[in-house]
Structures are given as C-alpha cells and as structure tokens.
Amino acid sequence: MGLETFGDLKHKMNNVLGVVIPQGINGDQARKLMLEDFGIEIGTSFGPLHGKVWRIGTMGYNARKDCVMTTLQRAGVGA
C-alpha cells in the first residue's frame, strides 16, 4: 500500500503514528475491513484531518513486535 507517515518525525510520539491514507482508498472502509478480517483496529483523525490520516497505536499489548509487524503486513506495507 506504500503508507506515508504524517507530520515531522522529529515530533513523533512513541505510542501512536500518523499515516496518510493513500489516495483512492476509502479510509473508513479499510479500517472496517482491518477490524473485521484481522481484529486490528486503526483510529481515524478528527477535524480537518478526518478522512486523510489514520492513527496507528502501539500501546500495551499492541506494542509487541509481532503485533506491529502483523498490522504492517495486513496493511500491505512492504508488499
């Protein structure tokens, strides 16, 4: 899918990453499919960024390397 990070990585948080929703992708539909098919929940953004940026969290259980790698694989990163 070729996801692009959102914002300046100098100011990134350790527990959430903003990624630009690729052009031509229905962000809400993709989030729904990730949850229904793989049990992976991806957050949306609010205000002017709604529909443009996803928030992918890496907190608690989801901070484990296998969870992060599964999320990236299912999202098509590196495919």
Short mmCIF file of N, CA and C in Angstrom, two decimals, residues 27-72:
data_model
loop_
_atom_site.label_atom_id
_atom_site.label_comp_id
_atom_site.label_asym_id
_atom_site.label_seq_id
_atom_site.Cartn_x
_atom_site.Cartn_y
_atom_site.Cartn_z
N GLY A 27 -10.86 5.30 3.54
CA GLY A 27 -10.27 5.09 4.86
C GLY A 27 -11.18 4.37 5.83
N ASP A 28 -12.46 4.76 5.86
CA ASP A 28 -13.40 4.13 6.79
C ASP A 28 -13.64 2.67 6.42
N GLN A 29 -13.75 2.39 5.13
CA GLN A 29 -13.96 1.01 4.68
C GLN A 29 -12.74 0.15 4.99
N ALA A 30 -11.54 0.69 4.76
CA ALA A 30 -10.31 -0.06 5.04
C ALA A 30 -10.19 -0.36 6.53
N ARG A 31 -10.52 0.63 7.38
CA ARG A 31 -10.48 0.42 8.83
C ARG A 31 -11.46 -0.69 9.23
N LYS A 32 -12.66 -0.66 8.64
CA LYS A 32 -13.68 -1.67 8.95
C LYS A 32 -13.18 -3.07 8.56
N LEU A 33 -12.60 -3.19 7.38
CA LEU A 33 -12.09 -4.49 6.93
C LEU A 33 -10.95 -4.99 7.81
N MET A 34 -10.04 -4.09 8.20
CA MET A 34 -8.93 -4.49 9.08
C MET A 34 -9.47 -5.04 10.39
N LEU A 35 -10.51 -4.41 10.93
CA LEU A 35 -11.10 -4.86 12.19
C LEU A 35 -11.84 -6.19 12.01
N GLU A 36 -12.68 -6.27 10.99
CA GLU A 36 -13.49 -7.48 10.79
C GLU A 36 -12.65 -8.68 10.36
N ASP A 37 -11.70 -8.46 9.46
CA ASP A 37 -10.93 -9.58 8.91
C ASP A 37 -9.75 -10.01 9.77
N PHE A 38 -9.12 -9.04 10.47
CA PHE A 38 -7.88 -9.35 11.19
C PHE A 38 -7.91 -8.98 12.67
N GLY A 39 -8.99 -8.34 13.15
CA GLY A 39 -9.05 -7.93 14.54
C GLY A 39 -8.11 -6.77 14.86
N ILE A 40 -7.75 -5.99 13.83
CA ILE A 40 -6.84 -4.87 14.01
C ILE A 40 -7.64 -3.58 13.91
N GLU A 41 -7.59 -2.77 14.97
CA GLU A 41 -8.33 -1.51 14.97
C GLU A 41 -7.38 -0.35 14.72
N ILE A 42 -7.71 0.45 13.73
CA ILE A 42 -6.92 1.63 13.38
C ILE A 42 -7.80 2.84 13.63
N GLY A 43 -7.24 3.85 14.28
CA GLY A 43 -8.01 5.05 14.60
C GLY A 43 -8.07 6.02 13.44
N THR A 44 -9.13 6.81 13.44
CA THR A 44 -9.26 7.88 12.45
C THR A 44 -8.78 9.19 13.07
N SER A 45 -8.78 10.22 12.30
CA SER A 45 -8.42 11.55 12.80
C SER A 45 -9.68 12.39 12.91
N PHE A 46 -9.52 13.57 13.46
CA PHE A 46 -10.65 14.45 13.71
C PHE A 46 -10.46 15.77 12.98
N GLY A 47 -11.54 16.51 12.85
CA GLY A 47 -11.47 17.84 12.24
C GLY A 47 -10.99 17.79 10.80
N PRO A 48 -10.10 18.72 10.44
CA PRO A 48 -9.67 18.81 9.04
C PRO A 48 -8.86 17.61 8.55
N LEU A 49 -8.36 16.79 9.46
CA LEU A 49 -7.58 15.61 9.06
C LEU A 49 -8.44 14.35 8.91
N HIS A 50 -9.72 14.45 9.28
CA HIS A 50 -10.61 13.28 9.17
C HIS A 50 -10.68 12.84 7.71
N GLY A 51 -10.48 11.54 7.49
CA GLY A 51 -10.50 11.00 6.14
C GLY A 51 -9.19 11.15 5.40
N LYS A 52 -8.21 11.78 6.05
CA LYS A 52 -6.90 12.00 5.42
C LYS A 52 -5.77 11.28 6.14
N VAL A 53 -5.94 11.07 7.46
CA VAL A 53 -4.87 10.49 8.28
C VAL A 53 -5.44 9.43 9.21
N TRP A 54 -4.74 8.29 9.29
CA TRP A 54 -5.04 7.26 10.28
C TRP A 54 -4.10 7.42 11.45
N ARG A 55 -4.52 6.96 12.62
CA ARG A 55 -3.66 6.90 13.80
C ARG A 55 -3.48 5.43 14.16
N ILE A 56 -2.24 4.97 14.10
CA ILE A 56 -1.93 3.58 14.43
C ILE A 56 -1.22 3.57 15.78
N GLY A 57 -1.87 2.98 16.77
CA GLY A 57 -1.33 2.97 18.12
C GLY A 57 -0.47 1.75 18.39
N THR A 58 0.54 1.97 19.22
CA THR A 58 1.42 0.88 19.67
C THR A 58 1.57 1.01 21.18
N MET A 59 0.47 0.70 21.89
CA MET A 59 0.47 0.79 23.34
C MET A 59 0.10 -0.57 23.93
N GLY A 60 0.60 -0.84 25.11
CA GLY A 60 0.23 -2.07 25.81
C GLY A 60 0.50 -3.31 24.99
N TYR A 61 -0.51 -4.17 24.88
CA TYR A 61 -0.39 -5.43 24.14
C TYR A 61 0.04 -5.19 22.70
N ASN A 62 -0.46 -4.13 22.09
CA ASN A 62 -0.16 -3.84 20.69
C ASN A 62 1.25 -3.32 20.47
N ALA A 63 2.00 -3.07 21.52
CA ALA A 63 3.38 -2.60 21.38
C ALA A 63 4.35 -3.75 21.10
N ARG A 64 3.88 -4.97 21.20
CA ARG A 64 4.75 -6.12 20.93
C ARG A 64 5.13 -6.16 19.45
N LYS A 65 6.35 -6.56 19.18
CA LYS A 65 6.85 -6.58 17.80
C LYS A 65 5.95 -7.40 16.88
N ASP A 66 5.48 -8.55 17.34
CA ASP A 66 4.64 -9.38 16.46
C ASP A 66 3.33 -8.68 16.10
N CYS A 67 2.77 -7.92 17.02
CA CYS A 67 1.54 -7.18 16.73
C CYS A 67 1.79 -6.06 15.72
N VAL A 68 2.87 -5.33 15.91
CA VAL A 68 3.22 -4.25 14.97
C VAL A 68 3.48 -4.82 13.59
N MET A 69 4.23 -5.90 13.51
CA MET A 69 4.55 -6.50 12.21
C MET A 69 3.30 -7.05 11.53
N THR A 70 2.38 -7.63 12.29
CA THR A 70 1.13 -8.13 11.72
C THR A 70 0.31 -6.97 11.15
N THR A 71 0.21 -5.88 11.91
CA THR A 71 -0.53 -4.71 11.43
C THR A 71 0.06 -4.19 10.13
N LEU A 72 1.38 -4.04 10.09
CA LEU A 72 2.03 -3.55 8.87
C LEU A 72 1.82 -4.49 7.70
#
